[in-house]
Amino acid sequence: MSIHASDVARTDDHPLWVEISGDEAWWDESRPHEGGRRCVVRRTASGTVEDVLPQGWNARNRVIEYGGRSWRAHRGRLIFTNWDDGRIYVCAPGEEPVPITPEGPARYGDLVVHASGHANGDGRGEAPGDALDGEVLCVREIGVGRDVTRDIVAVPLDGVSPMRSLIKSHHFLMNPRILPDGQHIAWIGWNHPDMPWDATELCVAPVEGGPYRILMGGENGRVSVVQAEWRDAGSLYAVADPTGWWNIHLVGLDGASRDLTPMDQEFGDASWRIGNTFFALAGHRIVAMHGTGDERRLGVIDDPEAGTPIRDVGGSYTFWTPTLSADGRHVVGVGASPYRPHEVVRIDVETGEPTVLSTGKRLPPAELLPTPEPVTIEGVHVHLYAPHGSAARENGAGGPAPYVVFVHGGPTSSAAPVLDLTVAYFTSRGIGVAEVNYGGSSGYGRAYRERLRHNWGVVDVRDSETVARWLISSGRAAKVAIRGGSAGGWTSLAALVHSDVFCGAVSHYGISDPEGWAAETHDFESRYLDGLIGPLPETRARYSDRSPVLHAARASGPALLMHGLEDAVVDPSQSERFAEALARHGGRWAYRTFPGEQHGWRREETIVAVLETELAFYGLIFGFPTPEVPPLTLEGALDGNAGRTEEKT
């Protein structure tokens, strides 16, 4: 018995955003069977879950390419950004959406409603009545490629009054928050070459214009501020890392700050999307995610300024995603554990009791679901997933089972030890998985995060190799492959050419030519490599030394390359170049492309095809049959078409 690719495609995703709206809870969910759109749903007071966003609409945006907070609920209506045209729309359940921004090149993200004299990151500000008054604050982005400008705008919800530009202070902006009295606005900004986990600035200014003040960051030191909410007219709560860990601080308008959670734990994370909420205000309490990359619990701080201990709530959920919404009594979030999928959960802040709100996912039998084993190998954080017993014995031919090192993307990100059906798909077929949170991963403090500084392609490869060699020397594995997506694809290909331990590599929309990618990629990441490898042209030798394309002749095994043809983050040419380089040097490879897919897999048919292709690849390099999936042929010559397959998705 094993898990099917269709099981993964239909269930292996989670809400990006949640919101309490009156006595209802709203959230979004992926619909792979509907072309990969994101649909917003609501759970009514009677307990019924129903779609709010009609068929054909997609609550996504491509601000900074990875997107930002894409919708809000306000007085029973949905305010959302539509993927196809980038405009902001408003609709009531059962009605067709109406645009409130003009046609044009602008994109909008990180939405927050300011209405009836009150607004904050938790989506509060509801008032009785049917009139849709107030404004939605958001980041507006205009331009393509690297010729992009951004500002914070106020969009009237009536769809008639003119839009106002409020802030244009930095190249990148997020977290717009107007003080409840409407007089001041706070936000977070940063500029190239920094990324938001390197250094940002928490700023405040009069809404009607005038000079702004930097409260954290800037001349006050290199600090990453990732969320801020008004406490009162004279102070804010902010998640920032001046101590080396993202803790919650009380920040005055004079710039004075005090760490309210002084501990070696993360209360924030890397801001790959703008609009994350790592904490929420429930009356006078703070409800916050906290922990490390191995566990991220949900805790309540009953009296933040008095230093009361964190009171963990939420039952058995061990990992929470960065979206929280609270009122005076409840908090709603998305929790998961090694034994439960990501679920929308409402928690009573007083009692800590959780109630699952989202409809149950149909999961495979429990005996097919692996349990993570957290280990640290020579300072590297790893989650091991043992292969399923009978399949492991069969594929291992009586000896150690084959293993795959999973490398997360980012690279400033992390792999969470929660139920993941992609992992389970392979372990149910006798393939062990080792998820590596290599040096550079978030979740373990700034010092661990900055191990990768100027060492991308070195530390990540070495840490992955360390884990692979340990798997073999400990007798757990006979052969080890490596796979990853995006930056994880880079590490996988770099490990294939710079190490001899891996018998093959799988790259999902990965980078193979770092200097080429630095010239081609989008604005948000266009200076990312300054910190990961070094500025160009001064450090060009490092780019050449680490490039998988330039060292393809040293590949220790074949490569499977897969790419979406509409990828604006990593151009498909990155995969094409590596395939061509392998072919020139007698290597073996297969390359598949997917029309209609961007940076990541969203359509059901794509997810199924990708997983089945990857399984067929492992069958070839590990030496076991895979009759349940379409066969895969590895090519080894450059003939213009060899190894290239276009999936009709």
XYZ file of C-alpha atoms in Angstrom:
649
model
C 0.000 0.000 0.000
C 1.314 3.475 -0.871
C 0.220 7.076 -1.258
C -0.835 8.270 -4.711
C 0.263 11.513 -6.353
C -3.373 12.596 -6.639
C -3.665 12.358 -2.827
C -0.826 14.866 -2.528
C -2.200 17.186 -5.200
C -5.614 17.451 -3.556
C -4.596 17.881 0.063
C -1.001 19.052 0.463
C -1.493 22.794 0.882
C -2.621 25.225 3.546
C -4.274 28.644 3.952
C -2.000 31.651 3.587
C -4.259 34.093 5.436
C -7.054 33.962 8.043
C -9.351 36.569 9.554
C -12.007 36.917 12.222
C -14.918 38.925 10.827
C -17.648 39.492 13.396
C -18.839 36.034 14.464
C -17.380 34.387 11.345
C -13.935 33.072 10.436
C -12.599 33.544 6.900
C -9.614 31.933 5.197
C -8.248 31.128 1.744
C -7.403 27.738 0.306
C -5.707 26.376 -2.769
C -7.848 24.766 -5.462
C -5.502 22.635 -7.607
C -8.522 21.108 -9.348
C -9.695 24.617 -10.331
C -6.536 25.633 -12.156
C -4.583 26.326 -8.961
C -6.602 29.399 -7.941
C -6.862 30.560 -4.334
C -10.463 30.730 -3.150
C -11.615 32.612 -0.035
C -14.148 30.786 2.136
C -15.989 31.599 5.346
C -17.352 29.624 8.247
C -20.665 31.125 9.294
C -21.998 31.352 12.824
C -24.029 28.197 12.155
C -20.869 26.252 11.289
C -21.387 26.094 7.514
C -18.280 26.528 5.357
C -19.001 28.178 2.003
C -17.115 29.809 -0.847
C -17.074 33.598 -0.890
C -15.045 34.041 -4.076
C -16.880 32.890 -7.217
C -15.448 30.488 -9.767
C -12.999 32.093 -12.167
C -11.537 34.505 -9.599
C -8.163 34.046 -7.933
C -7.215 35.878 -4.708
C -3.499 36.209 -5.400
C -1.089 38.945 -6.401
C 2.495 39.120 -7.558
C 3.769 42.057 -5.489
C 7.514 41.392 -5.036
C 6.688 38.316 -7.194
C 6.085 36.142 -4.109
C 2.917 38.092 -3.303
C 1.466 39.794 -0.270
C -1.645 39.696 1.860
C -4.264 39.361 -0.863
C -7.635 39.822 0.835
C -9.551 41.181 3.822
C -13.074 40.718 5.138
C -15.055 43.862 5.953
C -18.710 44.044 6.987
C -19.610 40.795 5.301
C -17.774 41.660 2.079
C -14.547 40.417 0.580
C -11.853 42.869 -0.523
C -9.258 41.060 -2.629
C -6.600 41.330 -5.294
C -7.289 39.370 -8.470
C -4.402 37.470 -10.050
C -5.333 37.987 -13.688
C -5.351 41.790 -13.766
C -3.832 42.823 -10.415
C -6.781 45.057 -9.490
C -8.549 45.247 -6.113
C -12.161 44.078 -6.091
C -15.026 43.985 -3.605
C -17.800 41.427 -3.491
C -20.409 39.993 -1.154
C -20.932 36.216 -0.997
C -22.845 35.095 -4.067
C -22.214 38.320 -5.997
C -19.842 39.151 -8.838
C -16.790 41.200 -7.775
C -16.635 44.924 -8.578
C -13.270 46.672 -9.121
C -12.271 49.619 -6.931
C -8.887 50.316 -8.571
C -8.408 51.386 -12.180
C -7.150 49.273 -15.041
C -3.458 49.597 -15.602
C -0.062 48.221 -14.730
C -0.371 48.557 -10.939
C -0.340 45.583 -8.564
C -1.475 45.734 -4.944
C -0.662 43.678 -1.844
C -0.457 43.637 1.962
C -4.063 44.797 2.366
C -5.410 46.156 5.674
C -8.733 47.948 6.188
C -8.959 51.354 7.840
C -12.590 52.056 8.661
C -14.649 53.856 11.306
C -11.554 55.378 12.812
C -9.890 52.042 13.576
C -7.534 49.727 11.763
C -4.905 47.176 12.652
C -3.230 44.042 11.378
C -5.857 41.765 12.885
C -8.584 42.942 10.550
C -10.700 44.546 13.280
C -12.637 47.711 12.631
C -16.028 46.249 11.847
C -19.058 48.433 12.519
C -22.780 47.824 12.151
C -24.557 48.941 9.031
C -24.447 48.212 5.337
C -22.376 51.152 4.102
C -18.935 50.206 2.834
C -16.997 53.170 4.137
C -13.310 53.676 4.816
C -10.227 52.698 2.877
C -7.971 49.747 2.313
C -4.296 50.496 2.869
C -1.858 48.514 0.757
C 1.446 48.498 -1.071
C 1.149 49.547 -4.706
C 3.755 48.298 -7.165
C 4.138 49.640 -10.711
C 6.587 48.384 -13.298
C 8.107 45.180 -14.597
C 11.458 43.500 -14.200
C 13.692 45.820 -12.219
C 12.126 49.089 -13.256
C 9.665 49.101 -10.350
C 8.350 51.765 -7.994
C 6.350 51.197 -4.803
C 4.314 53.322 -2.443
C 1.703 52.865 0.261
C -1.713 53.974 -0.910
C -5.181 54.360 0.586
C -7.878 52.995 -1.742
C -11.437 54.188 -0.963
C -13.826 51.284 -0.583
C -16.643 53.193 -2.270
C -14.864 52.790 -5.605
C -15.511 56.447 -6.453
C -13.298 58.679 -4.307
C -9.711 59.203 -5.475
C -6.884 56.984 -4.313
C -4.300 58.656 -2.051
C -0.570 58.008 -2.043
C 0.549 58.143 1.599
C 4.158 56.915 1.772
C 7.031 56.638 -0.689
C 10.073 56.290 1.521
C 11.923 53.098 0.542
C 12.287 50.882 -2.481
C 10.426 48.124 -0.590
C 7.531 48.670 1.802
C 5.228 46.555 3.970
C 3.087 46.536 7.102
C 1.069 49.796 6.696
C -0.738 50.551 9.976
C -2.715 53.728 10.705
C -3.093 54.764 14.338
C -6.734 54.349 15.439
C -7.170 58.133 15.614
C -6.163 58.366 11.947
C -3.383 60.863 12.573
C -0.230 58.766 12.152
C 0.874 55.842 10.038
C 3.567 53.254 10.762
C 5.256 50.998 8.203
C 8.388 48.956 7.526
C 10.767 49.721 4.660
C 14.125 48.637 3.269
C 16.398 49.223 0.296
C 18.792 47.275 -1.916
C 21.058 45.430 -1.357
C 19.394 44.359 1.899
C 16.750 41.667 2.108
C 14.047 42.049 4.792
C 15.780 39.505 7.055
C 19.000 41.538 6.801
C 17.914 45.066 7.719
C 14.644 46.992 7.671
C 13.426 50.230 9.231
C 10.308 50.751 11.333
C 9.010 54.223 10.500
C 6.193 56.558 11.531
C 4.862 59.770 9.970
C 1.786 62.003 9.982
C -0.877 60.644 7.640
C -1.348 64.037 6.026
C 2.327 64.256 5.096
C 5.576 65.466 6.545
C 8.956 64.000 7.439
C 9.060 60.495 8.838
C 10.981 59.156 11.805
C 12.877 55.855 12.005
C 12.045 54.108 15.280
C 14.096 50.934 14.760
C 16.877 50.209 12.294
C 18.709 52.777 10.195
C 21.262 54.700 12.195
C 19.995 52.857 15.269
C 21.662 49.646 13.979
C 21.134 46.833 11.450
C 17.901 45.268 12.618
C 15.283 43.182 10.853
C 11.795 44.350 11.836
C 9.136 42.037 10.363
C 5.853 43.196 11.966
C 4.584 46.144 14.001
C 1.187 46.996 15.506
C 0.028 50.096 17.362
C -0.260 49.562 21.113
C -1.554 53.077 21.757
C -0.972 56.622 20.506
C 2.572 56.646 21.866
C 3.970 53.175 21.198
C 3.952 50.045 19.074
C 4.676 46.379 19.538
C 7.261 45.197 17.003
C 8.980 41.912 16.134
C 12.675 42.673 15.599
C 16.060 41.010 16.112
C 18.572 43.439 17.705
C 19.588 40.596 20.050
C 20.037 38.113 17.203
C 16.580 36.590 17.685
C 13.235 37.918 16.441
C 11.648 38.948 19.757
C 8.654 41.189 20.541
C 9.623 44.733 21.560
C 7.733 47.697 22.958
C 8.813 50.705 20.869
C 8.073 54.313 21.785
C 7.712 57.145 19.299
C 11.017 58.475 20.632
C 12.752 55.314 19.402
C 13.287 53.827 22.854
C 12.578 50.084 22.890
C 12.382 47.228 25.382
C 12.543 43.512 24.646
C 9.395 41.915 26.087
C 10.403 38.341 25.220
C 14.166 38.154 25.914
C 14.870 34.559 24.949
C 16.669 32.562 22.272
C 13.500 31.888 20.328
C 12.039 33.268 17.140
C 8.784 35.236 17.310
C 9.128 36.076 13.607
C 10.537 34.671 10.397
C 11.834 35.658 6.978
C 9.397 37.899 5.078
C 9.117 36.179 1.719
C 5.537 37.459 1.513
C 4.512 40.871 2.783
C 1.589 40.915 5.178
C 2.575 38.142 7.586
C 1.219 38.365 11.125
C 3.434 36.598 13.625
C 1.458 37.984 16.564
C -2.005 39.423 17.144
C -3.558 41.574 19.852
C -6.394 39.970 21.795
C -7.524 42.823 23.999
C -4.609 43.599 26.324
C -2.957 40.253 25.548
C -0.449 39.327 22.839
C -0.902 35.995 21.079
C 2.270 35.005 19.252
C 4.076 32.208 17.468
C 7.368 31.329 19.123
C 10.056 28.661 19.030
C 12.688 27.468 16.568
C 12.784 25.699 13.239
C 12.048 22.428 15.061
C 8.890 23.590 16.832
C 6.834 26.778 16.717
C 4.119 26.880 19.353
C 1.358 29.427 19.870
C 1.577 31.322 23.143
C -0.359 33.980 25.056
C 1.357 36.782 26.954
C -1.299 37.917 29.419
C 0.533 41.049 30.625
C 3.226 41.952 28.090
C 4.801 44.852 29.970
C 4.925 42.989 33.290
C 6.935 40.161 31.784
C 4.441 37.401 32.527
C 5.511 33.975 31.237
C 4.254 32.765 27.882
C 1.268 30.472 28.278
C 1.165 27.992 25.414
C -2.244 27.263 23.898
C -3.529 25.279 20.959
C -3.249 21.730 22.208
C -1.183 19.319 20.122
C -0.392 21.684 17.243
C 3.383 22.108 17.174
C 3.829 24.465 14.228
C 1.888 27.604 13.250
C 2.077 29.549 10.015
C 2.518 33.357 10.071
C -1.130 34.352 9.893
C -3.061 35.166 13.058
C -6.262 37.111 13.664
C -7.723 37.890 17.076
C -10.577 39.622 18.823
C -10.969 40.097 22.565
C -11.718 36.439 23.227
C -10.442 34.258 20.377
C -7.510 33.889 18.028
C -7.693 32.107 14.682
C -4.625 30.668 12.996
C -3.295 27.779 10.913
C -1.709 25.012 12.941
C -0.104 21.688 12.055
C 1.868 18.857 13.637
C 3.689 15.725 12.477
C 0.351 13.926 12.764
C -2.138 16.588 11.616
C -2.269 18.560 8.362
C -2.465 22.339 8.325
C -5.879 23.259 9.720
C -7.698 26.502 10.493
C -8.063 26.548 14.260
C -9.921 28.881 16.619
C -8.548 29.090 20.160
C -10.216 30.440 23.265
C -7.568 32.775 24.655
C -8.726 32.226 28.251
C -8.850 28.427 28.264
C -6.444 27.679 25.428
C -8.852 25.153 23.945
C -8.663 24.684 20.145
C -11.571 24.147 17.775
C -10.918 23.018 14.197
C -12.841 25.205 11.733
C -11.683 24.016 8.316
C -13.263 20.995 6.729
C -11.333 17.793 7.245
C -8.852 16.605 4.648
C -8.994 13.014 3.524
C -5.665 11.584 4.634
C -4.003 8.296 3.758
C -3.958 5.533 6.384
C -2.002 6.516 9.490
C 0.471 3.681 9.062
C 1.685 5.273 5.826
C 2.434 8.646 7.424
C 6.026 9.107 8.630
C 7.080 10.671 11.920
C 9.964 13.182 11.907
C 13.025 12.410 13.984
C 14.837 15.678 14.791
C 18.613 15.215 14.905
C 21.628 17.494 14.816
C 24.554 16.225 12.759
C 27.789 18.163 13.198
C 25.788 21.298 13.976
C 23.316 20.831 11.110
C 19.598 20.649 11.959
C 17.853 17.729 10.241
C 14.422 16.069 10.280
C 14.654 12.387 9.362
C 11.700 10.439 7.953
C 12.193 6.675 7.866
C 10.813 4.783 4.870
C 7.763 2.566 5.240
C 8.806 -0.866 6.457
C 7.695 -3.288 3.742
C 8.518 -0.977 0.841
C 11.882 -0.149 2.410
C 12.785 -3.834 2.606
C 11.734 -4.360 -0.992
C 13.562 -1.325 -2.422
C 16.595 -1.880 -0.248
C 16.810 -5.539 -1.339
C 17.350 -6.579 2.256
C 19.921 -3.873 2.969
C 19.749 -0.169 3.826
C 17.007 1.792 2.057
C 17.683 4.578 -0.440
C 17.375 8.125 0.927
C 16.766 11.547 -0.571
C 18.077 14.736 1.022
C 15.327 17.355 0.761
C 16.708 20.900 0.471
C 14.290 23.764 1.131
C 14.111 26.902 -0.969
C 14.891 30.441 -0.028
C 17.648 29.814 0.881
C 16.633 31.988 3.857
C 13.764 29.735 4.829
C 13.330 26.407 6.628
C 11.639 23.019 6.487
C 9.008 22.515 9.199
C 8.597 19.082 10.835
C 4.894 18.747 10.058
C 2.751 16.317 8.122
C 3.841 16.651 4.503
C 2.269 14.340 1.955
C 5.076 14.979 -0.522
C 7.464 13.426 1.993
C 4.941 10.672 2.726
C 4.541 9.937 -0.990
C 8.177 8.823 -1.131
C 8.493 7.205 2.306
C 5.402 5.089 1.550
C 7.395 3.693 -1.366
C 10.431 2.778 0.680
C 12.491 5.931 0.105
C 13.742 7.657 3.248
C 13.810 11.457 3.474
C 16.214 13.754 5.318
C 15.047 17.381 5.420
C 18.101 19.559 5.985
C 17.902 22.979 7.612
C 21.412 23.872 6.506
C 23.386 26.865 7.739
C 21.526 29.898 6.431
C 18.098 28.577 7.371
C 15.753 30.759 9.377
C 14.353 29.644 12.719
C 17.631 29.320 14.608
C 18.690 32.926 15.166
C 20.618 35.448 13.073
C 24.025 33.836 13.665
C 22.888 30.542 12.130
C 21.100 32.430 9.362
C 24.249 34.341 8.460
C 26.430 31.234 8.211
C 25.472 31.398 4.551
C 26.635 34.975 4.044
C 28.964 34.954 1.005
C 28.950 31.138 1.317
C 25.925 30.064 -0.738
C 26.976 27.035 -2.720
C 29.526 26.168 -0.038
C 27.877 25.885 3.386
C 24.547 24.574 2.081
C 26.326 22.003 -0.089
C 28.702 20.985 2.707
C 25.874 20.604 5.227
C 23.840 18.501 2.782
C 26.892 16.379 2.055
C 27.544 15.953 5.791
C 24.031 14.581 6.266
C 24.329 12.259 3.257
C 27.620 10.802 4.431
C 26.196 10.307 7.930
C 23.206 8.445 6.485
C 25.554 6.067 4.712
C 28.102 5.642 7.527
C 25.359 5.028 10.090
C 23.929 2.242 7.982
C 20.622 3.995 7.309
C 21.173 4.475 3.586
C 22.940 2.646 0.775
C 22.518 5.381 -1.823
C 21.543 9.043 -1.404
C 20.066 11.500 -3.906
C 19.285 15.177 -3.379
C 16.318 17.310 -4.445
C 15.015 20.826 -3.954
C 13.032 23.672 -5.454
C 14.228 27.147 -6.458
C 17.224 27.873 -4.192
C 16.936 24.245 -3.099
C 17.317 23.313 -6.757
C 20.538 25.335 -6.834
C 21.916 23.499 -3.803
C 20.921 20.154 -5.321
C 22.700 20.859 -8.614
C 25.709 22.412 -6.868
C 25.977 19.342 -4.630
C 25.772 17.081 -7.684
C 28.832 18.733 -9.258
C 30.827 19.639 -6.142
C 30.404 16.398 -4.178
C 30.731 12.728 -5.091
C 28.247 11.369 -2.537
C 24.977 11.952 -4.426
C 23.885 9.467 -7.088
C 21.463 11.943 -8.669
C 19.697 15.286 -8.235
C 16.206 16.643 -8.832
C 15.769 20.359 -9.429
C 12.323 21.946 -9.355
C 12.559 25.376 -11.059
C 16.132 25.706 -9.759
C 19.072 28.014 -10.406
C 22.097 26.605 -12.242
C 23.930 29.723 -13.466
C 24.239 32.252 -10.601
C 25.669 35.121 -12.623
C 23.018 34.665 -15.277
C 20.293 34.525 -12.651
C 21.611 37.709 -10.994
C 21.154 39.501 -14.314
C 17.764 37.965 -15.162
C 15.755 37.750 -11.950
C 13.084 40.058 -10.610
C 13.559 43.224 -8.556
C 13.026 41.778 -5.069
C 15.909 39.305 -5.384
C 18.075 41.217 -7.860
C 20.651 42.056 -5.158
C 20.132 38.952 -3.018
C 23.344 37.388 -4.306
C 25.356 40.359 -3.014
C 24.954 38.841 0.438
C 24.813 35.174 -0.571
C 27.884 35.114 -2.839
C 29.204 38.662 -3.186
C 28.748 41.812 -5.269
C 29.462 41.756 -8.978
C 31.826 42.226 -10.709
C 34.248 42.221 -7.747
C 33.553 38.604 -6.741
C 32.927 37.088 -10.175
C 35.443 34.315 -9.461
C 33.178 32.983 -6.705
C 30.266 32.794 -9.131
C 32.383 30.814 -11.577
C 33.783 28.505 -8.910
C 30.334 27.585 -7.594
C 28.333 27.516 -10.835
C 26.726 24.108 -11.540
C 26.632 24.933 -15.272
C 30.370 25.563 -15.466
C 31.180 22.352 -13.585
C 28.620 19.999 -15.123
C 31.419 17.690 -16.278
C 31.962 16.737 -12.618
C 28.363 15.613 -11.997
C 28.294 12.487 -9.810
C 25.013 11.285 -11.344
C 22.101 12.235 -13.587
C 19.748 15.173 -13.077
C 15.997 15.588 -13.419
C 15.067 19.191 -14.245
C 11.477 20.525 -14.119
C 10.337 24.088 -14.737
C 7.189 26.171 -15.194
C 7.250 28.152 -18.419
C 5.755 31.303 -16.833
C 8.341 31.462 -14.027
C 9.313 35.119 -13.449
C 11.576 34.348 -10.470
C 13.885 31.753 -12.042
C 13.752 31.757 -15.828
C 13.358 28.318 -17.453
C 16.626 28.954 -19.283
C 18.379 28.118 -15.997
C 17.257 24.495 -16.335
C 17.896 24.465 -20.073
C 21.502 25.585 -19.619
C 22.265 22.836 -17.155
C 20.687 20.188 -19.381
C 22.785 21.424 -22.295
C 25.944 21.465 -20.163
C 25.347 17.876 -18.999
C 24.734 16.760 -22.552
C 27.947 18.397 -23.796
C 29.969 16.552 -21.170
C 28.320 13.165 -21.529
C 26.092 13.482 -18.479
C 22.570 12.102 -18.236
C 19.456 14.156 -17.747
C 15.751 14.630 -18.307
C 14.022 17.997 -18.614
C 10.284 18.630 -18.327
C 8.466 21.931 -18.740
C 4.948 22.896 -17.682
C 2.976 25.601 -19.532
C 0.823 27.821 -17.329
C 2.887 27.241 -14.176
C 4.848 29.979 -12.442
C 7.389 29.622 -9.632
C 5.925 26.585 -7.896
C 3.362 23.926 -8.755
C -0.311 24.815 -8.312
C -2.371 22.789 -10.768
C -3.487 19.294 -9.847
C -2.355 17.754 -13.121
C 1.076 19.375 -12.774
C 1.588 18.174 -9.206
C 0.671 14.626 -10.215
C 2.985 14.681 -13.245
C 5.888 16.150 -11.237
C 5.663 13.581 -8.429
C 5.292 10.626 -10.784
C 8.232 11.814 -12.881
C 10.370 12.228 -9.783
C 9.453 8.728 -8.558
C 10.359 7.260 -11.946
C 13.718 9.055 -11.738
C 14.448 7.560 -8.313
C 13.548 4.138 -9.643
C 16.201 4.554 -12.328
C 19.017 5.800 -10.089
C 18.240 3.610 -7.070
C 17.496 0.527 -9.138
C 13.933 -0.507 -8.307
C 10.864 -0.845 -10.542
C 8.156 1.847 -10.682
C 5.421 0.257 -12.804
C 2.703 2.451 -11.291
C 3.997 5.642 -12.958
C 4.825 6.541 -16.587
C 8.352 5.511 -17.576
C 11.129 8.089 -17.769
C 14.027 8.024 -20.210
C 17.309 9.685 -19.308
C 19.100 11.274 -22.233
C 22.799 11.818 -22.575
C 23.325 13.670 -25.838
C 22.487 17.158 -27.036
C 20.300 16.645 -30.089
C 17.908 19.560 -29.722
C 15.045 17.545 -28.298
C 16.540 14.720 -26.247
C 15.237 14.517 -22.733
C 12.818 17.405 -23.192
C 9.148 16.831 -22.504
C 6.452 19.482 -22.434
C 3.544 18.628 -20.171
C 0.146 19.753 -21.462
C -1.347 21.160 -18.265
